[in-house]
Amino acid sequence: MKVVAQIKEPVNQEMELFETKFREAMSSKVALLNRITYYIVNRKGKQMRPMFVFLTAKMLSNGQVNERTYRGASVIELIHTATLVHDDVVDESSKRRGFFSINALWKNKIAVLVGDYLLSKGLLLSIDNGDFDLLKIISVAVREMSEGELLQIEKARRLDITEDVYYEIIRQKTATLIAACCSLGACSVKPDSEDVEVFREFGELCGMAFQIKDDLFDYGEEKIGKPTGIDIKEQKMTLPLIYTLNNCSKSEKRWLINSVKNHNKDKKRVKEVIAFVKKAGGLDYAVQKMLEFKERALKILEGYPESDYRSSLELMVNYVVDRKK
């Protein structure tokens, strides 16, 4: 059995019912909107985020979930989808998971409005059902994601990112949404319990490891073959590069910054940067940090009784760092 199917197994029934509820949550009286949301739903990814919600909830309540759990999963997926639609506009991407993006098919104006619609649908789903505790968790995540994106843009202009600032960017941009999934799962079955904060931290640690893994793919470190160098072309400061900049001579640092700033479209130069970062130990350092986040996440799970749900969450944490794409 594939790893993702294995992770999903203890929540298969919930995920099936969730699909139906999620489609309902997206529906509208506007035909154009329904056409676009139908397109989105049929091109879904692995749906890791709802899985985090259900696995956390079931682990904390002896395998039980309730309507709040389903709403929490729907809200997170609506918000996540909204951010992806908006990201594609910001990044001017024409593809998403191998399919045309919304902005490529329906233009930017419609894509922005669809993103806004999904965002409001998510917030209203919580408000209409009085889930104000869930609403607070998700609203904090939306604020942090926006701040993280803007912080990254601000820092990319100057290329002066320290390791601490990098962690803050990925915490806000990526980890905060996974943290919200896990705390929503906990809050749906055990509101006002310590578990809500414990699982927020668990999700955040998973998210940090997830993003560092993504950064490593840019260097072709895994089985995806050739290094892509996309982050370098986009002047994104990732952990391997930050470590290298902080641990090389002044002249090497000047060459690196000049390469990223002024020669990032030069394929030969980008290859040289990738080779230099590898040689300087930038990849090894990033792998080490990623594994530290993973271990801290697994340590949190050790504090809970063994169950199929805990095993799936452990599998999920390992999958985050072992995945090949």
Coordinates of C-alpha atoms in Angstrom, one line a residue:
M1 CA 0.0 0.0 0.0
K2 CA 1.3 3.5 -0.8
V3 CA 2.2 5.6 2.2
V4 CA -0.5 8.2 1.6
A5 CA -3.2 5.5 1.4
Q6 CA -1.7 3.9 4.6
I7 CA -1.9 7.3 6.4
K8 CA -5.5 7.8 5.2
E9 CA -6.8 4.3 6.1
P10 CA -8.0 5.1 9.7
V11 CA -10.0 8.1 8.4
N12 CA -11.2 6.7 5.0
Q13 CA -14.9 6.9 5.9
E14 CA -14.5 10.5 7.3
M15 CA -12.6 11.6 4.2
E16 CA -15.4 10.2 1.9
L17 CA -18.1 12.0 3.8
F18 CA -15.9 15.1 4.0
E19 CA -15.7 15.2 0.1
T20 CA -19.5 15.5 0.0
K21 CA -19.7 18.1 2.7
F22 CA -16.8 20.1 1.1
R23 CA -18.6 20.2 -2.3
E24 CA -21.7 21.5 -0.5
A25 CA -19.7 24.1 1.3
M26 CA -18.4 25.5 -2.0
S27 CA -21.8 25.7 -3.9
S28 CA -23.2 29.0 -5.1
K29 CA -26.1 30.4 -7.0
V30 CA -23.8 31.8 -9.7
A31 CA -23.2 29.3 -12.5
L32 CA -19.7 30.6 -13.3
L33 CA -18.6 30.1 -9.7
N34 CA -20.0 26.6 -9.7
R35 CA -18.2 25.8 -12.9
I36 CA -14.9 27.0 -11.4
T37 CA -15.3 25.4 -8.0
Y38 CA -16.2 22.1 -9.8
Y39 CA -13.0 22.4 -11.7
I40 CA -11.1 23.0 -8.4
V41 CA -12.7 20.0 -6.6
N42 CA -11.9 17.6 -9.4
R43 CA -8.2 18.5 -9.3
K44 CA -7.6 18.0 -5.6
G45 CA -4.2 17.0 -4.3
K46 CA -3.4 14.5 -1.6
Q47 CA -5.7 16.4 0.9
M48 CA -3.1 16.2 3.7
R49 CA -4.7 19.1 5.6
P50 CA -8.2 17.5 6.2
M51 CA -6.3 14.3 7.1
F52 CA -4.4 16.1 9.8
V53 CA -7.8 17.4 11.1
F54 CA -9.5 14.0 11.3
L55 CA -6.5 12.1 12.6
T56 CA -5.9 14.5 15.4
A57 CA -9.6 14.6 16.3
K58 CA -9.9 10.8 16.3
M59 CA -6.7 10.3 18.2
L60 CA -7.9 12.6 21.0
S61 CA -11.4 11.2 21.3
N62 CA -11.1 7.4 21.0
G63 CA -11.9 7.4 17.3
Q64 CA -14.9 9.7 17.4
V65 CA -15.5 12.8 15.3
N66 CA -18.5 15.2 15.2
E67 CA -20.0 17.8 12.9
R68 CA -17.5 20.4 14.2
T69 CA -14.7 18.2 13.0
Y70 CA -16.1 18.1 9.5
R71 CA -16.7 21.9 9.5
G72 CA -13.1 22.4 10.7
A73 CA -11.8 20.3 7.8
S74 CA -14.0 22.1 5.3
V75 CA -13.0 25.5 6.6
I76 CA -9.3 24.7 6.4
E77 CA -9.7 23.3 2.8
L78 CA -11.7 26.3 1.7
I79 CA -9.0 28.7 3.1
H80 CA -6.2 26.6 1.7
T81 CA -7.8 26.6 -1.7
A82 CA -8.4 30.3 -1.6
T83 CA -4.7 30.9 -0.8
L84 CA -3.6 28.7 -3.7
V85 CA -5.8 30.5 -6.2
H86 CA -4.5 33.9 -4.9
D87 CA -0.9 32.6 -4.9
D88 CA -1.1 31.6 -8.6
V89 CA -2.2 35.2 -9.4
V90 CA 0.7 36.6 -7.3
D91 CA 3.2 34.2 -8.9
E92 CA 1.7 34.6 -12.4
S93 CA 1.6 30.7 -12.5
S94 CA -0.3 29.1 -15.3
K95 CA -0.2 25.6 -13.9
R96 CA -1.1 24.0 -10.6
R97 CA -0.5 20.3 -10.0
G98 CA -0.1 19.8 -13.7
F99 CA -3.4 21.4 -14.6
F100 CA -4.1 24.9 -15.8
S101 CA -4.5 27.4 -12.9
I102 CA -7.7 29.4 -12.4
N103 CA -6.0 32.6 -13.5
A104 CA -4.7 30.9 -16.7
L105 CA -8.2 29.7 -17.7
W106 CA -10.4 32.6 -16.4
K107 CA -7.9 35.5 -16.0
N108 CA -6.7 37.3 -12.9
K109 CA -9.8 39.3 -12.0
I110 CA -12.0 36.2 -11.8
A111 CA -9.3 34.3 -9.9
V112 CA -9.0 37.0 -7.2
L113 CA -12.8 37.1 -6.8
V114 CA -13.0 33.3 -6.6
G115 CA -10.3 33.3 -3.9
D116 CA -12.2 36.0 -2.0
Y117 CA -15.4 33.9 -2.4
L118 CA -13.8 30.8 -1.0
L119 CA -12.3 32.7 1.9
S120 CA -15.7 34.2 2.9
K121 CA -17.4 30.8 2.5
G122 CA -14.9 29.4 5.0
L123 CA -15.4 32.2 7.5
L124 CA -19.2 32.1 7.2
L125 CA -19.3 28.3 7.7
S126 CA -17.8 28.9 11.2
I127 CA -20.0 31.9 12.0
D128 CA -23.3 30.3 10.9
N129 CA -22.6 27.4 13.2
G130 CA -21.3 29.4 16.1
D131 CA -17.8 27.8 15.9
F132 CA -16.1 31.0 17.1
D133 CA -13.2 29.1 18.7
L134 CA -12.5 27.4 15.3
L135 CA -12.9 30.8 13.6
K136 CA -10.3 32.3 15.7
I137 CA -7.8 29.6 14.9
I138 CA -8.3 29.9 11.2
S139 CA -8.3 33.8 11.2
V140 CA -5.0 33.8 13.0
A141 CA -3.6 31.5 10.3
V142 CA -4.9 33.7 7.5
R143 CA -3.3 36.8 9.0
E144 CA 0.0 35.0 9.6
M145 CA 0.1 33.6 6.0
S146 CA -0.3 37.1 4.6
E147 CA 2.4 38.5 6.9
G148 CA 4.8 35.7 6.0
E149 CA 4.4 36.3 2.3
L150 CA 5.0 40.1 2.7
L151 CA 8.0 39.5 5.0
Q152 CA 9.5 37.2 2.3
I153 CA 8.9 39.8 -0.4
E154 CA 10.4 42.6 1.8
K155 CA 13.5 40.5 2.6
A156 CA 14.0 39.2 -0.9
R157 CA 14.7 42.7 -2.2
R158 CA 17.7 43.0 0.1
L159 CA 18.8 39.4 0.4
D160 CA 19.7 40.0 4.1
I161 CA 17.8 37.1 5.6
T162 CA 19.2 35.6 8.8
E163 CA 18.3 32.1 9.8
D164 CA 15.9 33.3 12.4
V165 CA 14.0 35.5 9.9
Y166 CA 13.9 32.5 7.5
Y167 CA 12.3 30.4 10.2
E168 CA 9.8 33.1 10.9
I169 CA 8.9 33.4 7.2
I170 CA 8.3 29.6 6.8
R171 CA 6.5 29.4 10.1
Q172 CA 4.0 32.0 8.9
K173 CA 3.8 31.0 5.3
T174 CA 3.6 27.3 5.5
A175 CA 3.7 25.9 9.1
T176 CA 0.9 28.1 10.4
L177 CA -1.8 26.4 8.2
I178 CA -0.7 22.9 9.2
A179 CA -0.7 24.1 12.8
A180 CA -4.2 25.3 12.3
C181 CA -5.3 21.9 10.9
C182 CA -4.1 20.1 14.0
S183 CA -5.4 22.6 16.5
L184 CA -8.8 22.7 14.7
G185 CA -8.9 18.9 15.0
A186 CA -8.2 19.0 18.7
C187 CA -10.5 22.0 19.3
S188 CA -13.4 20.3 17.5
V189 CA -13.5 17.4 20.0
K190 CA -11.8 18.8 23.1
P191 CA -12.4 22.6 23.1
D192 CA -10.6 24.6 25.8
S193 CA -8.2 21.7 26.5
E194 CA -4.4 21.9 26.6
D195 CA -4.4 19.6 23.6
V196 CA -5.4 22.5 21.3
E197 CA -2.1 24.3 21.9
V198 CA -0.1 21.0 22.0
F199 CA -1.3 20.1 18.6
R200 CA -0.9 23.6 17.2
E201 CA 2.8 23.2 18.1
F202 CA 2.8 19.7 16.6
G203 CA 1.4 20.9 13.3
E204 CA 3.8 23.9 13.3
L205 CA 6.8 21.5 13.7
C206 CA 5.5 19.3 10.8
G207 CA 5.1 22.4 8.7
M208 CA 8.6 23.6 9.3
A209 CA 10.0 20.2 8.3
F210 CA 7.8 20.2 5.2
Q211 CA 9.0 23.6 4.0
I212 CA 12.7 22.8 4.5
K213 CA 12.1 19.6 2.5
D214 CA 10.6 21.7 -0.3
D215 CA 13.7 24.0 -0.2
L216 CA 15.9 21.0 -0.6
F217 CA 14.1 19.9 -3.8
D218 CA 15.5 23.0 -5.5
Y219 CA 19.0 21.5 -5.2
G220 CA 17.9 18.2 -6.8
E221 CA 18.8 16.5 -3.5
E222 CA 16.2 13.7 -3.9
K223 CA 15.0 11.4 -6.7
I224 CA 13.4 14.2 -8.6
G225 CA 16.5 14.2 -10.7
K226 CA 18.1 17.5 -11.9
P227 CA 18.3 20.5 -9.6
T228 CA 15.7 23.1 -10.6
G229 CA 17.3 26.2 -9.2
I230 CA 13.8 27.9 -9.3
D231 CA 14.2 29.4 -5.8
I232 CA 17.5 31.0 -6.9
K233 CA 16.0 32.3 -10.1
E234 CA 13.2 33.9 -8.0
Q235 CA 15.7 35.3 -5.5
K236 CA 14.2 33.2 -2.7
M237 CA 16.5 32.9 0.3
T238 CA 16.2 29.3 1.5
L239 CA 18.1 27.6 4.4
P240 CA 20.9 25.9 2.3
L241 CA 21.8 29.3 0.8
I242 CA 21.5 31.2 4.1
Y243 CA 23.8 28.8 5.9
T244 CA 26.3 29.0 3.0
L245 CA 26.2 32.8 3.0
N246 CA 26.9 32.9 6.8
N247 CA 29.8 30.4 6.5
C248 CA 31.9 31.5 3.6
S249 CA 34.6 34.1 3.0
K250 CA 33.7 37.7 2.2
S251 CA 34.7 37.4 -1.5
E252 CA 32.6 34.2 -1.8
K253 CA 29.7 35.9 -0.2
R254 CA 30.0 38.8 -2.6
W255 CA 30.0 36.4 -5.5
L256 CA 27.0 34.5 -4.2
I257 CA 24.9 37.6 -3.6
N258 CA 25.9 39.0 -7.0
S259 CA 25.0 35.7 -8.6
V260 CA 21.5 35.6 -7.0
K261 CA 20.8 39.2 -7.6
N262 CA 22.2 39.8 -11.0
H263 CA 22.8 36.5 -12.7
N264 CA 19.8 34.4 -11.5
K265 CA 18.6 33.8 -15.1
D266 CA 22.0 32.5 -16.2
K267 CA 21.7 28.7 -16.1
K268 CA 25.4 28.1 -15.9
R269 CA 25.8 30.6 -13.0
V270 CA 22.8 29.0 -11.2
K271 CA 24.4 25.6 -11.5
E272 CA 27.7 27.0 -10.1
V273 CA 25.7 28.4 -7.1
I274 CA 24.0 25.0 -6.5
A275 CA 27.4 23.2 -6.6
F276 CA 29.0 25.8 -4.3
V277 CA 26.1 25.5 -1.7
K278 CA 26.4 21.7 -1.8
K279 CA 30.2 21.8 -1.3
A280 CA 29.9 24.3 1.6
G281 CA 27.6 21.9 3.5
G282 CA 24.4 24.0 3.0
L283 CA 22.3 20.9 2.1
D284 CA 23.6 18.8 5.0
Y285 CA 22.9 21.6 7.4
A286 CA 19.3 22.0 6.1
V287 CA 18.7 18.2 6.3
Q288 CA 19.9 18.2 9.9
K289 CA 17.6 21.1 10.8
M290 CA 14.6 19.4 9.1
L291 CA 15.2 16.2 11.0
E292 CA 15.4 18.1 14.3
F293 CA 11.9 19.5 13.6
K294 CA 10.7 16.0 12.7
E295 CA 12.0 14.5 15.9
R296 CA 10.4 17.2 18.0
A297 CA 7.0 16.5 16.3
L298 CA 7.3 12.8 17.0
K299 CA 8.3 13.5 20.6
I300 CA 4.9 15.2 21.1
L301 CA 3.0 12.1 19.8
E302 CA 4.9 9.9 22.3
G303 CA 2.9 11.6 25.1
Y304 CA -0.3 10.0 23.8
P305 CA -1.6 6.4 24.0
E306 CA -0.8 4.2 21.0
S307 CA -3.6 3.9 18.4
D308 CA -4.0 3.6 14.6
Y309 CA -4.5 7.4 14.5
R310 CA -1.3 8.0 16.3
S311 CA 0.5 5.6 14.0
S312 CA -0.9 7.4 11.0
L313 CA 0.2 10.8 12.4
E314 CA 3.7 9.3 12.9
L315 CA 3.7 8.0 9.3
M316 CA 2.6 11.5 8.2
V317 CA 5.5 13.2 10.0
N318 CA 8.0 10.8 8.4
Y319 CA 6.3 11.1 5.0
V320 CA 6.8 14.9 5.2
V321 CA 10.6 14.5 5.2
D322 CA 10.9 11.3 3.1
R323 CA 8.6 12.3 0.2
K324 CA 10.1 12.4 -3.3
K325 CA 8.2 15.4 -4.6

